[in-house]
């Protein structure tokens, strides 16, 4: 199976995201807001990888961290 077939929106790869970034971004869009642990479950990626990807998506202005009782992210 190629990378694009595992993504709902394969154009994300052509826009410059790597596969992990695209998977997390897709999950964020689908959920609206999510805790990192929810993204681990939704993507199948490891916890450290999800946290790293969230930092990268924040730097790229594709995700926003919402501070509160629990940290949430949104696309």
mmCIF file with all atom_site columns, C-alpha atoms in Angstrom:
data_model
loop_
_atom_site.group_PDB
_atom_site.id
_atom_site.type_symbol
_atom_site.label_atom_id
_atom_site.label_alt_id
_atom_site.label_comp_id
_atom_site.label_asym_id
_atom_site.label_entity_id
_atom_site.label_seq_id
_atom_site.pdbx_PDB_ins_code
_atom_site.Cartn_x
_atom_site.Cartn_y
_atom_site.Cartn_z
_atom_site.occupancy
_atom_site.B_iso_or_equiv
_atom_site.pdbx_formal_charge
_atom_site.auth_seq_id
_atom_site.auth_comp_id
_atom_site.auth_asym_id
_atom_site.auth_atom_id
_atom_site.pdbx_PDB_model_num
ATOM 1  C CA . UNK A 1 1  ? 0.000   0.000  0.000  1.00 0.00 ? 1  UNK A CA 1
ATOM 2  C CA . UNK A 1 2  ? 1.379   3.417  -0.865 1.00 0.00 ? 2  UNK A CA 1
ATOM 3  C CA . UNK A 1 3  ? 1.357   6.392  1.490  1.00 0.00 ? 3  UNK A CA 1
ATOM 4  C CA . UNK A 1 4  ? -1.403  8.196  -0.360 1.00 0.00 ? 4  UNK A CA 1
ATOM 5  C CA . UNK A 1 5  ? -3.852  5.301  -0.111 1.00 0.00 ? 5  UNK A CA 1
ATOM 6  C CA . UNK A 1 6  ? -3.788  5.420  3.711  1.00 0.00 ? 6  UNK A CA 1
ATOM 7  C CA . UNK A 1 7  ? -4.795  9.097  3.735  1.00 0.00 ? 7  UNK A CA 1
ATOM 8  C CA . UNK A 1 8  ? -8.241  10.509 3.171  1.00 0.00 ? 8  UNK A CA 1
ATOM 9  C CA . UNK A 1 9  ? -6.687  13.642 1.666  1.00 0.00 ? 9  UNK A CA 1
ATOM 10 C CA . UNK A 1 10 ? -3.497  12.592 -0.152 1.00 0.00 ? 10 UNK A CA 1
ATOM 11 C CA . UNK A 1 11 ? -3.023  16.118 -1.503 1.00 0.00 ? 11 UNK A CA 1
ATOM 12 C CA . UNK A 1 12 ? -1.628  16.973 1.955  1.00 0.00 ? 12 UNK A CA 1
ATOM 13 C CA . UNK A 1 13 ? 1.537   15.108 0.961  1.00 0.00 ? 13 UNK A CA 1
ATOM 14 C CA . UNK A 1 14 ? 1.787   17.122 -2.228 1.00 0.00 ? 14 UNK A CA 1
ATOM 15 C CA . UNK A 1 15 ? 1.371   20.295 -0.124 1.00 0.00 ? 15 UNK A CA 1
ATOM 16 C CA . UNK A 1 16 ? 4.570   19.504 1.760  1.00 0.00 ? 16 UNK A CA 1
ATOM 17 C CA . UNK A 1 17 ? 3.426   17.535 4.807  1.00 0.00 ? 17 UNK A CA 1
ATOM 18 C CA . UNK A 1 18 ? 5.057   14.221 5.545  1.00 0.00 ? 18 UNK A CA 1
ATOM 19 C CA . UNK A 1 19 ? 2.857   11.170 6.159  1.00 0.00 ? 19 UNK A CA 1
ATOM 20 C CA . UNK A 1 20 ? 2.797   11.553 9.969  1.00 0.00 ? 20 UNK A CA 1
ATOM 21 C CA . UNK A 1 21 ? 1.943   15.251 9.731  1.00 0.00 ? 21 UNK A CA 1
ATOM 22 C CA . UNK A 1 22 ? -0.820  14.529 7.238  1.00 0.00 ? 22 UNK A CA 1
ATOM 23 C CA . UNK A 1 23 ? -2.303  11.772 9.433  1.00 0.00 ? 23 UNK A CA 1
ATOM 24 C CA . UNK A 1 24 ? -2.353  13.975 12.538 1.00 0.00 ? 24 UNK A CA 1
ATOM 25 C CA . UNK A 1 25 ? -3.731  16.932 10.586 1.00 0.00 ? 25 UNK A CA 1
ATOM 26 C CA . UNK A 1 26 ? -6.512  14.775 9.115  1.00 0.00 ? 26 UNK A CA 1
ATOM 27 C CA . UNK A 1 27 ? -7.416  13.550 12.605 1.00 0.00 ? 27 UNK A CA 1
ATOM 28 C CA . UNK A 1 28 ? -7.494  17.119 13.927 1.00 0.00 ? 28 UNK A CA 1
ATOM 29 C CA . UNK A 1 29 ? -9.767  18.240 11.107 1.00 0.00 ? 29 UNK A CA 1
ATOM 30 C CA . UNK A 1 30 ? -12.084 15.275 11.681 1.00 0.00 ? 30 UNK A CA 1
ATOM 31 C CA . UNK A 1 31 ? -12.281 15.801 15.455 1.00 0.00 ? 31 UNK A CA 1
ATOM 32 C CA . UNK A 1 32 ? -12.347 19.601 15.549 1.00 0.00 ? 32 UNK A CA 1
ATOM 33 C CA . UNK A 1 33 ? -10.400 19.634 18.818 1.00 0.00 ? 33 UNK A CA 1
ATOM 34 C CA . UNK A 1 34 ? -8.455  16.761 20.313 1.00 0.00 ? 34 UNK A CA 1
ATOM 35 C CA . UNK A 1 35 ? -6.155  15.776 23.141 1.00 0.00 ? 35 UNK A CA 1
ATOM 36 C CA . UNK A 1 36 ? -2.813  14.347 22.049 1.00 0.00 ? 36 UNK A CA 1
ATOM 37 C CA . UNK A 1 37 ? -3.759  10.919 23.430 1.00 0.00 ? 37 UNK A CA 1
ATOM 38 C CA . UNK A 1 38 ? -6.865  10.931 21.200 1.00 0.00 ? 38 UNK A CA 1
ATOM 39 C CA . UNK A 1 39 ? -4.614  11.634 18.226 1.00 0.00 ? 39 UNK A CA 1
ATOM 40 C CA . UNK A 1 40 ? -2.358  8.725  19.202 1.00 0.00 ? 40 UNK A CA 1
ATOM 41 C CA . UNK A 1 41 ? -5.389  6.433  19.069 1.00 0.00 ? 41 UNK A CA 1
ATOM 42 C CA . UNK A 1 42 ? -6.787  7.953  15.873 1.00 0.00 ? 42 UNK A CA 1
ATOM 43 C CA . UNK A 1 43 ? -3.524  7.827  13.920 1.00 0.00 ? 43 UNK A CA 1
ATOM 44 C CA . UNK A 1 44 ? -1.781  4.762  15.304 1.00 0.00 ? 44 UNK A CA 1
ATOM 45 C CA . UNK A 1 45 ? 1.376   6.824  15.733 1.00 0.00 ? 45 UNK A CA 1
ATOM 46 C CA . UNK A 1 46 ? 3.481   6.647  18.881 1.00 0.00 ? 46 UNK A CA 1
ATOM 47 C CA . UNK A 1 47 ? 2.995   9.233  21.618 1.00 0.00 ? 47 UNK A CA 1
ATOM 48 C CA . UNK A 1 48 ? 6.392   10.944 21.176 1.00 0.00 ? 48 UNK A CA 1
ATOM 49 C CA . UNK A 1 49 ? 5.819   11.142 17.422 1.00 0.00 ? 49 UNK A CA 1
ATOM 50 C CA . UNK A 1 50 ? 2.375   12.739 17.864 1.00 0.00 ? 50 UNK A CA 1
ATOM 51 C CA . UNK A 1 51 ? 3.772   15.383 20.225 1.00 0.00 ? 51 UNK A CA 1
ATOM 52 C CA . UNK A 1 52 ? 6.592   16.146 17.787 1.00 0.00 ? 52 UNK A CA 1
ATOM 53 C CA . UNK A 1 53 ? 4.167   16.367 14.859 1.00 0.00 ? 53 UNK A CA 1
ATOM 54 C CA . UNK A 1 54 ? 1.896   18.709 16.826 1.00 0.00 ? 54 UNK A CA 1
ATOM 55 C CA . UNK A 1 55 ? 4.862   21.025 17.439 1.00 0.00 ? 55 UNK A CA 1
ATOM 56 C CA . UNK A 1 56 ? 5.687   20.976 13.724 1.00 0.00 ? 56 UNK A CA 1
ATOM 57 C CA . UNK A 1 57 ? 2.065   21.658 12.760 1.00 0.00 ? 57 UNK A CA 1
ATOM 58 C CA . UNK A 1 58 ? 2.013   24.585 15.203 1.00 0.00 ? 58 UNK A CA 1
ATOM 59 C CA . UNK A 1 59 ? 5.175   25.996 13.602 1.00 0.00 ? 59 UNK A CA 1
ATOM 60 C CA . UNK A 1 60 ? 3.565   25.640 10.182 1.00 0.00 ? 60 UNK A CA 1
ATOM 61 C CA . UNK A 1 61 ? 0.451   27.437 11.522 1.00 0.00 ? 61 UNK A CA 1
ATOM 62 C CA . UNK A 1 62 ? -1.714  24.371 10.796 1.00 0.00 ? 62 UNK A CA 1
ATOM 63 C CA . UNK A 1 63 ? -2.561  23.601 14.417 1.00 0.00 ? 63 UNK A CA 1
ATOM 64 C CA . UNK A 1 64 ? -3.277  25.657 17.498 1.00 0.00 ? 64 UNK A CA 1
ATOM 65 C CA . UNK A 1 65 ? -2.612  24.617 21.082 1.00 0.00 ? 65 UNK A CA 1
ATOM 66 C CA . UNK A 1 66 ? -5.477  25.427 23.457 1.00 0.00 ? 66 UNK A CA 1
ATOM 67 C CA . UNK A 1 67 ? -4.288  25.680 27.045 1.00 0.00 ? 67 UNK A CA 1
ATOM 68 C CA . UNK A 1 68 ? -6.732  24.816 29.771 1.00 0.00 ? 68 UNK A CA 1
ATOM 69 C CA . UNK A 1 69 ? -7.444  22.137 32.333 1.00 0.00 ? 69 UNK A CA 1
ATOM 70 C CA . UNK A 1 70 ? -6.332  19.735 29.615 1.00 0.00 ? 70 UNK A CA 1
ATOM 71 C CA . UNK A 1 71 ? -4.320  20.727 26.555 1.00 0.00 ? 71 UNK A CA 1
ATOM 72 C CA . UNK A 1 72 ? -6.256  20.469 23.317 1.00 0.00 ? 72 UNK A CA 1
ATOM 73 C CA . UNK A 1 73 ? -5.245  21.067 19.730 1.00 0.00 ? 73 UNK A CA 1
ATOM 74 C CA . UNK A 1 74 ? -7.286  22.177 16.769 1.00 0.00 ? 74 UNK A CA 1
ATOM 75 C CA . UNK A 1 75 ? -6.558  22.529 13.077 1.00 0.00 ? 75 UNK A CA 1
#
